[in-house]
């Protein structure tokens, strides 16, 4: 399996630690070029989903609603810790 396959597997497992480590800890924004726009949107929205954000867009309601770990509890988007908020803003630029 090559590095790109590893990245896709991490995304499939909703592991957002790899992007967080690469982009925030190592300052490697070019890491995000390994993902399509739709994959980046899922990564970014996973940050919010893990914090219980209740999505307005149907596609994210359906996507995250199918995940056993997702429990929507808030409509507030101001729920991310600073590092995750920074990551979300960076990812948005690459989508």
Tab-separated table of N, CA, C and O in Angstrom:
chain	number	residue	atom	x	y	z
A	1	UNK	N	0.857	-1.178	0.000
A	1	UNK	CA	0.000	0.000	0.000
A	1	UNK	C	0.901	1.239	0.000
A	1	UNK	O	1.841	1.330	0.775
A	2	UNK	N	0.600	2.205	-0.863
A	2	UNK	CA	1.412	3.427	-0.896
A	2	UNK	C	0.875	4.468	0.073
A	2	UNK	O	-0.155	4.274	0.700
A	3	UNK	N	1.601	5.585	0.188
A	3	UNK	CA	1.216	6.630	1.144
A	3	UNK	C	-0.176	7.164	0.870
A	3	UNK	O	-0.939	7.426	1.789
A	4	UNK	N	-0.526	7.343	-0.415
A	4	UNK	CA	-1.842	7.870	-0.753
A	4	UNK	C	-2.948	6.906	-0.324
A	4	UNK	O	-3.992	7.323	0.162
A	5	UNK	N	-2.711	5.592	-0.487
A	5	UNK	CA	-3.688	4.600	-0.028
A	5	UNK	C	-3.846	4.662	1.488
A	5	UNK	O	-4.943	4.524	2.011
A	6	UNK	N	-2.727	4.867	2.193
A	6	UNK	CA	-2.786	5.005	3.650
A	6	UNK	C	-3.649	6.204	4.045
A	6	UNK	O	-4.434	6.131	4.981
A	7	UNK	N	-3.486	7.302	3.318
A	7	UNK	CA	-4.268	8.508	3.604
A	7	UNK	C	-5.748	8.236	3.415
A	7	UNK	O	-6.575	8.646	4.222
A	8	UNK	N	-6.092	7.551	2.322
A	8	UNK	CA	-7.499	7.259	2.039
A	8	UNK	C	-8.081	6.343	3.116
A	8	UNK	O	-9.217	6.507	3.522
A	9	UNK	N	-7.283	5.378	3.579
A	9	UNK	CA	-7.755	4.481	4.629
A	9	UNK	C	-7.989	5.255	5.918
A	9	UNK	O	-8.983	5.042	6.603
A	10	UNK	N	-7.089	6.186	6.235
A	10	UNK	CA	-7.273	7.012	7.423
A	10	UNK	C	-8.560	7.816	7.317
A	10	UNK	O	-9.307	7.930	8.278
A	11	UNK	N	-8.825	8.372	6.129
A	11	UNK	CA	-10.054	9.133	5.925
A	11	UNK	C	-11.263	8.230	6.103
A	11	UNK	O	-12.236	8.596	6.750
A	12	UNK	N	-11.190	7.019	5.549
A	12	UNK	CA	-12.308	6.087	5.674
A	12	UNK	C	-12.598	5.761	7.136
A	12	UNK	O	-13.729	5.490	7.504
A	13	UNK	N	-11.584	5.799	7.961
A	13	UNK	CA	-11.757	5.499	9.380
A	13	UNK	C	-12.081	6.740	10.208
A	13	UNK	O	-12.108	6.681	11.418
A	14	UNK	N	-12.328	7.867	9.526
A	14	UNK	CA	-12.588	9.145	10.197
A	14	UNK	C	-11.475	9.531	11.150
A	14	UNK	O	-11.689	10.164	12.154
A	15	UNK	N	-10.255	9.130	10.817
A	15	UNK	CA	-9.111	9.506	11.631
A	15	UNK	C	-8.642	10.880	11.180
A	15	UNK	O	-8.007	11.008	10.144
A	16	UNK	N	-8.946	11.879	11.962
A	16	UNK	CA	-8.543	13.243	11.598
A	16	UNK	C	-7.249	13.643	12.283
A	16	UNK	O	-6.788	14.761	12.124
A	17	UNK	N	-6.654	12.699	12.999
A	17	UNK	CA	-5.390	13.010	13.675
A	17	UNK	C	-4.254	13.210	12.679
A	17	UNK	O	-3.400	14.065	12.890
A	18	UNK	N	-4.231	12.438	11.605
A	18	UNK	CA	-3.150	12.583	10.618
A	18	UNK	C	-3.163	13.977	9.981
A	18	UNK	O	-2.127	14.639	9.959
A	19	UNK	N	-4.307	14.448	9.465
A	19	UNK	CA	-4.312	15.813	8.931
A	19	UNK	C	-3.952	16.855	9.988
A	19	UNK	O	-3.232	17.812	9.701
A	20	UNK	N	-4.432	16.664	11.204
A	20	UNK	CA	-4.133	17.616	12.278
A	20	UNK	C	-2.627	17.652	12.554
A	20	UNK	O	-2.035	18.720	12.665
A	21	UNK	N	-2.023	16.481	12.628
A	21	UNK	CA	-0.586	16.405	12.880
A	21	UNK	C	0.214	17.039	11.747
A	21	UNK	O	1.107	17.850	11.989
A	22	UNK	N	-0.119	16.672	10.519
A	22	UNK	CA	0.627	17.190	9.372
A	22	UNK	C	0.477	18.698	9.208
A	22	UNK	O	1.452	19.406	9.007
A	23	UNK	N	-0.752	19.186	9.280
A	23	UNK	CA	-1.010	20.593	8.972
A	23	UNK	C	-0.716	21.510	10.150
A	23	UNK	O	-0.057	22.534	9.999
A	24	UNK	N	-1.188	21.156	11.317
A	24	UNK	CA	-1.024	22.030	12.483
A	24	UNK	C	0.343	21.846	13.141
A	24	UNK	O	1.076	22.804	13.344
A	25	UNK	N	0.707	20.617	13.457
A	25	UNK	CA	1.951	20.378	14.190
A	25	UNK	C	3.195	20.519	13.325
A	25	UNK	O	4.213	21.007	13.783
A	26	UNK	N	3.095	20.071	12.063
A	26	UNK	CA	4.277	20.100	11.186
A	26	UNK	C	4.251	21.256	10.192
A	26	UNK	O	5.209	21.458	9.467
A	27	UNK	N	3.129	21.979	10.120
A	27	UNK	CA	3.031	23.100	9.195
A	27	UNK	C	3.042	22.691	7.738
A	27	UNK	O	3.420	23.457	6.860
A	28	UNK	N	2.604	21.473	7.461
A	28	UNK	CA	2.656	20.901	6.118
A	28	UNK	C	1.290	20.992	5.433
A	28	UNK	O	0.588	20.005	5.286
A	29	UNK	N	0.923	22.191	4.992
A	29	UNK	CA	-0.369	22.371	4.325
A	29	UNK	C	-0.446	21.623	3.000
A	29	UNK	O	-1.528	21.229	2.567
A	30	UNK	N	0.681	21.392	2.351
A	30	UNK	CA	0.666	20.686	1.067
A	30	UNK	C	0.144	19.253	1.214
A	30	UNK	O	-0.277	18.635	0.242
A	31	UNK	N	0.147	18.728	2.419
A	31	UNK	CA	-0.442	17.419	2.718
A	31	UNK	C	-1.888	17.348	2.223
A	31	UNK	O	-2.358	16.301	1.783
A	32	UNK	N	-2.584	18.479	2.270
A	32	UNK	CA	-3.996	18.505	1.906
A	32	UNK	C	-4.236	18.275	0.421
A	32	UNK	O	-5.340	17.933	0.018
A	33	UNK	N	-3.198	18.429	-0.401
A	33	UNK	CA	-3.335	18.154	-1.839
A	33	UNK	C	-3.569	16.673	-2.120
A	33	UNK	O	-3.932	16.306	-3.230
A	34	UNK	N	-3.370	15.828	-1.120
A	34	UNK	CA	-3.617	14.390	-1.277
A	34	UNK	C	-5.102	14.043	-1.300
A	34	UNK	O	-5.463	12.899	-1.551
A	35	UNK	N	-5.952	15.025	-1.015
A	35	UNK	CA	-7.386	14.776	-0.906
A	35	UNK	C	-8.166	15.585	-1.935
A	35	UNK	O	-7.773	16.681	-2.296
A	36	UNK	N	-9.295	15.042	-2.357
A	36	UNK	CA	-10.199	15.775	-3.247
A	36	UNK	C	-10.960	16.813	-2.427
A	36	UNK	O	-10.950	16.772	-1.189
A	37	UNK	N	-11.644	17.710	-3.116
A	37	UNK	CA	-12.452	18.727	-2.424
A	37	UNK	C	-13.507	18.093	-1.534
A	37	UNK	O	-13.718	18.535	-0.401
A	38	UNK	N	-14.153	17.053	-2.026
A	38	UNK	CA	-15.207	16.418	-1.217
A	38	UNK	C	-14.612	15.705	-0.002
A	38	UNK	O	-15.214	15.713	1.078
A	39	UNK	N	-13.434	15.115	-0.148
A	39	UNK	CA	-12.772	14.480	0.997
A	39	UNK	C	-12.364	15.526	2.026
A	39	UNK	O	-12.511	15.303	3.232
A	40	UNK	N	-11.853	16.659	1.547
A	40	UNK	CA	-11.488	17.739	2.470
A	40	UNK	C	-12.710	18.244	3.226
A	40	UNK	O	-12.622	18.519	4.427
A	41	UNK	N	-13.838	18.348	2.541
A	41	UNK	CA	-15.067	18.794	3.203
A	41	UNK	C	-15.473	17.809	4.302
A	41	UNK	O	-15.892	18.224	5.391
A	42	UNK	N	-15.318	16.518	4.033
A	42	UNK	CA	-15.646	15.508	5.048
A	42	UNK	C	-14.676	15.618	6.227
A	42	UNK	O	-15.095	15.581	7.389
A	43	UNK	N	-13.393	15.772	5.940
A	43	UNK	CA	-12.414	15.914	7.020
A	43	UNK	C	-12.762	17.132	7.882
A	43	UNK	O	-12.808	17.048	9.115
A	44	UNK	N	-13.010	18.258	7.222
A	44	UNK	CA	-13.331	19.494	7.944
A	44	UNK	C	-14.604	19.327	8.768
A	44	UNK	O	-14.654	19.698	9.950
A	45	UNK	N	-15.617	18.762	8.168
A	45	UNK	CA	-16.890	18.615	8.879
A	45	UNK	C	-16.850	17.534	9.948
A	45	UNK	O	-17.632	17.573	10.892
A	46	UNK	N	-15.907	16.600	9.830
A	46	UNK	CA	-15.722	15.609	10.892
A	46	UNK	C	-15.292	16.284	12.188
A	46	UNK	O	-15.699	15.868	13.280
A	47	UNK	N	-14.498	17.343	12.067
A	47	UNK	CA	-14.111	18.101	13.260
A	47	UNK	C	-15.353	18.576	14.005
A	47	UNK	O	-15.444	18.464	15.231
A	48	UNK	N	-16.316	19.111	13.266
A	48	UNK	CA	-17.562	19.611	13.863
A	48	UNK	C	-18.459	18.465	14.328
A	48	UNK	O	-19.055	18.540	15.404
A	49	UNK	N	-18.540	17.424	13.530
A	49	UNK	CA	-19.401	16.285	13.882
A	49	UNK	C	-18.961	15.642	15.191
A	49	UNK	O	-19.788	15.296	16.033
A	50	UNK	N	-17.664	15.519	15.380
A	50	UNK	CA	-17.141	14.917	16.616
A	50	UNK	C	-17.470	15.749	17.845
A	50	UNK	O	-17.473	15.233	18.957
A	51	UNK	N	-17.758	17.020	17.639
A	51	UNK	CA	-18.134	17.919	18.740
A	51	UNK	C	-19.650	18.074	18.862
A	51	UNK	O	-20.132	18.873	19.652
A	52	UNK	N	-20.399	17.324	18.036
A	52	UNK	CA	-21.854	17.314	18.172
A	52	UNK	C	-22.600	18.349	17.353
A	52	UNK	O	-23.769	18.614	17.618
A	53	UNK	N	-21.932	18.929	16.347
A	53	UNK	CA	-22.618	19.940	15.535
A	53	UNK	C	-23.779	19.318	14.766
A	53	UNK	O	-23.649	18.248	14.178
A	54	UNK	N	-24.905	19.983	14.789
A	54	UNK	CA	-26.114	19.557	14.074
A	54	UNK	C	-26.076	20.224	12.692
A	54	UNK	O	-26.271	21.431	12.570
A	55	UNK	N	-25.831	19.442	11.669
A	55	UNK	CA	-25.663	19.975	10.322
A	55	UNK	C	-26.970	20.423	9.706
A	55	UNK	O	-28.012	19.795	9.903
A	56	UNK	N	-26.892	21.503	8.936
A	56	UNK	CA	-28.053	22.026	8.220
A	56	UNK	C	-28.169	21.394	6.836
A	56	UNK	O	-29.258	21.193	6.332
A	57	UNK	N	-27.023	21.084	6.234
A	57	UNK	CA	-27.018	20.485	4.900
A	57	UNK	C	-27.383	19.005	4.989
A	57	UNK	O	-26.802	18.251	5.781
A	58	UNK	N	-28.328	18.625	4.149
A	58	UNK	CA	-28.845	17.260	4.129
A	58	UNK	C	-27.736	16.224	3.919
A	58	UNK	O	-27.733	15.178	4.567
A	59	UNK	N	-26.782	16.523	3.002
A	59	UNK	CA	-25.749	15.522	2.707
A	59	UNK	C	-24.888	15.214	3.925
A	59	UNK	O	-24.479	14.069	4.135
A	60	UNK	N	-24.643	16.218	4.781
A	60	UNK	CA	-23.859	15.967	5.987
A	60	UNK	C	-24.716	15.336	7.081
A	60	UNK	O	-24.224	14.518	7.861
A	61	UNK	N	-25.988	15.690	7.134
A	61	UNK	CA	-26.895	15.024	8.070
A	61	UNK	C	-26.921	13.526	7.777
A	61	UNK	O	-26.841	12.705	8.689
A	62	UNK	N	-27.016	13.190	6.498
A	62	UNK	CA	-27.068	11.779	6.109
A	62	UNK	C	-25.735	11.081	6.324
A	62	UNK	O	-25.685	9.976	6.870
A	63	UNK	N	-24.659	11.748	5.903
A	63	UNK	CA	-23.337	11.125	6.029
A	63	UNK	C	-22.992	10.858	7.494
A	63	UNK	O	-22.673	9.730	7.868
A	64	UNK	N	-23.053	11.885	8.309
A	64	UNK	CA	-22.659	11.710	9.704
A	64	UNK	C	-23.728	10.979	10.513
A	64	UNK	O	-23.404	10.289	11.474
A	65	UNK	N	-24.976	11.106	10.104
A	65	UNK	CA	-26.052	10.379	10.778
A	65	UNK	C	-25.883	8.874	10.701
A	65	UNK	O	-26.402	8.140	11.534
A	66	UNK	N	-25.133	8.406	9.705
A	66	UNK	CA	-24.899	6.964	9.557
A	66	UNK	C	-23.730	6.471	10.409
A	66	UNK	O	-23.467	5.277	10.456
A	67	UNK	N	-23.038	7.390	11.076
A	67	UNK	CA	-21.883	7.024	11.900
A	67	UNK	C	-22.332	6.747	13.330
A	67	UNK	O	-23.030	7.559	13.930
A	68	UNK	N	-21.926	5.621	13.894
A	68	UNK	CA	-22.372	5.270	15.244
A	68	UNK	C	-21.902	6.244	16.325
A	68	UNK	O	-22.532	6.370	17.369
A	69	UNK	N	-20.830	6.939	16.071
A	69	UNK	CA	-20.271	7.859	17.071
A	69	UNK	C	-20.899	9.245	17.038
A	69	UNK	O	-20.677	10.051	17.940
A	70	UNK	N	-21.679	9.544	16.004
A	70	UNK	CA	-22.214	10.903	15.833
A	70	UNK	C	-23.487	11.114	16.640
A	70	UNK	O	-24.459	10.395	16.501
A	71	UNK	N	-23.451	12.124	17.512
A	71	UNK	CA	-24.618	12.528	18.296
A	71	UNK	C	-24.780	14.035	18.164
A	71	UNK	O	-24.027	14.793	18.789
A	72	UNK	N	-25.730	14.485	17.332
A	72	UNK	CA	-25.921	15.932	17.173
A	72	UNK	C	-26.525	16.551	18.427
A	72	UNK	O	-27.563	16.104	18.914
A	73	UNK	N	-25.835	17.568	18.957
A	73	UNK	CA	-26.287	18.176	20.210
A	73	UNK	C	-26.324	19.696	20.181
A	73	UNK	O	-26.849	20.298	21.112
A	74	UNK	N	-25.744	20.314	19.138
A	74	UNK	CA	-25.672	21.776	19.146
A	74	UNK	C	-25.773	22.358	17.737
A	74	UNK	O	-25.369	21.724	16.770
A	75	UNK	N	-26.317	23.558	17.663
A	75	UNK	CA	-26.365	24.299	16.404
A	75	UNK	C	-25.228	25.312	16.315
A	75	UNK	O	-25.039	25.947	15.288
A	76	UNK	N	-24.489	25.466	17.379
A	76	UNK	CA	-23.386	26.429	17.423
A	76	UNK	C	-22.181	25.909	16.659
A	76	UNK	O	-21.787	24.758	16.816
A	77	UNK	N	-21.595	26.772	15.830
A	77	UNK	CA	-20.365	26.404	15.129
A	77	UNK	C	-19.126	26.806	15.927
A	77	UNK	O	-18.010	26.467	15.550
A	78	UNK	N	-19.322	27.495	17.024
A	78	UNK	CA	-18.212	27.921	17.874
A	78	UNK	C	-17.903	26.855	18.918
A	78	UNK	O	-17.960	27.104	20.117
A	79	UNK	N	-17.587	25.653	18.440
A	79	UNK	CA	-17.403	24.523	19.351
A	79	UNK	C	-16.017	23.896	19.258
A	79	UNK	O	-15.711	22.995	20.016
A	80	UNK	N	-15.201	24.388	18.329
A	80	UNK	CA	-13.894	23.774	18.130
A	80	UNK	C	-12.824	24.418	19.007
A	80	UNK	O	-12.799	25.634	19.150
A	81	UNK	N	-11.918	23.599	19.538
A	81	UNK	CA	-10.741	24.163	20.194
A	81	UNK	C	-9.919	24.926	19.139
A	81	UNK	O	-10.059	24.688	17.945
A	82	UNK	N	-9.059	25.809	19.590
A	82	UNK	CA	-8.313	26.693	18.676
A	82	UNK	C	-7.571	25.953	17.563
A	82	UNK	O	-7.620	26.365	16.411
A	83	UNK	N	-6.874	24.871	17.897
A	83	UNK	CA	-6.128	24.131	16.869
A	83	UNK	C	-7.048	23.524	15.812
A	83	UNK	O	-6.723	23.517	14.630
A	84	UNK	N	-8.191	22.999	16.241
A	84	UNK	CA	-9.131	22.421	15.289
A	84	UNK	C	-9.798	23.505	14.454
A	84	UNK	O	-10.047	23.307	13.265
A	85	UNK	N	-10.082	24.640	15.056
A	85	UNK	CA	-10.651	25.757	14.308
A	85	UNK	C	-9.653	26.235	13.247
A	85	UNK	O	-10.022	26.496	12.100
A	86	UNK	N	-8.400	26.315	13.637
A	86	UNK	CA	-7.356	26.700	12.694
A	86	UNK	C	-7.266	25.697	11.542
A	86	UNK	O	-7.175	26.072	10.376
A	87	UNK	N	-7.303	24.402	11.868
A	87	UNK	CA	-7.266	23.360	10.845
A	87	UNK	C	-8.465	23.476	9.910
A	87	UNK	O	-8.319	23.392	8.689
A	88	UNK	N	-9.657	23.672	10.461
A	88	UNK	CA	-10.865	23.810	9.644
A	88	UNK	C	-10.737	24.983	8.673
A	88	UNK	O	-11.107	24.872	7.493
A	89	UNK	N	-10.208	26.098	9.144
A	89	UNK	CA	-10.027	27.273	8.286
A	89	UNK	C	-9.007	27.019	7.182
A	89	UNK	O	-9.198	27.446	6.043
A	90	UNK	N	-7.943	26.319	7.499
A	90	UNK	CA	-6.932	25.980	6.491
A	90	UNK	C	-7.522	25.033	5.449
A	90	UNK	O	-7.357	25.232	4.238
A	91	UNK	N	-8.214	23.999	5.916
A	91	UNK	CA	-8.814	23.027	4.993
A	91	UNK	C	-9.781	23.723	4.046
A	91	UNK	O	-9.798	23.448	2.837
A	92	UNK	N	-10.571	24.638	4.574
A	92	UNK	CA	-11.561	25.358	3.760
A	92	UNK	C	-10.891	26.044	2.566
A	92	UNK	O	-11.453	26.091	1.472
A	93	UNK	N	-9.687	26.550	2.755
A	93	UNK	CA	-8.952	27.208	1.666
A	93	UNK	C	-8.579	26.236	0.550
A	93	UNK	O	-8.402	26.644	-0.582
A	94	UNK	N	-8.438	24.954	0.879
A	94	UNK	CA	-8.011	23.946	-0.092
A	94	UNK	C	-9.175	23.190	-0.729
A	94	UNK	O	-8.976	22.424	-1.662
A	95	UNK	N	-10.373	23.373	-0.220
A	95	UNK	CA	-11.535	22.663	-0.765
A	95	UNK	C	-11.865	23.110	-2.176
A	95	UNK	O	-11.783	24.210	-2.540
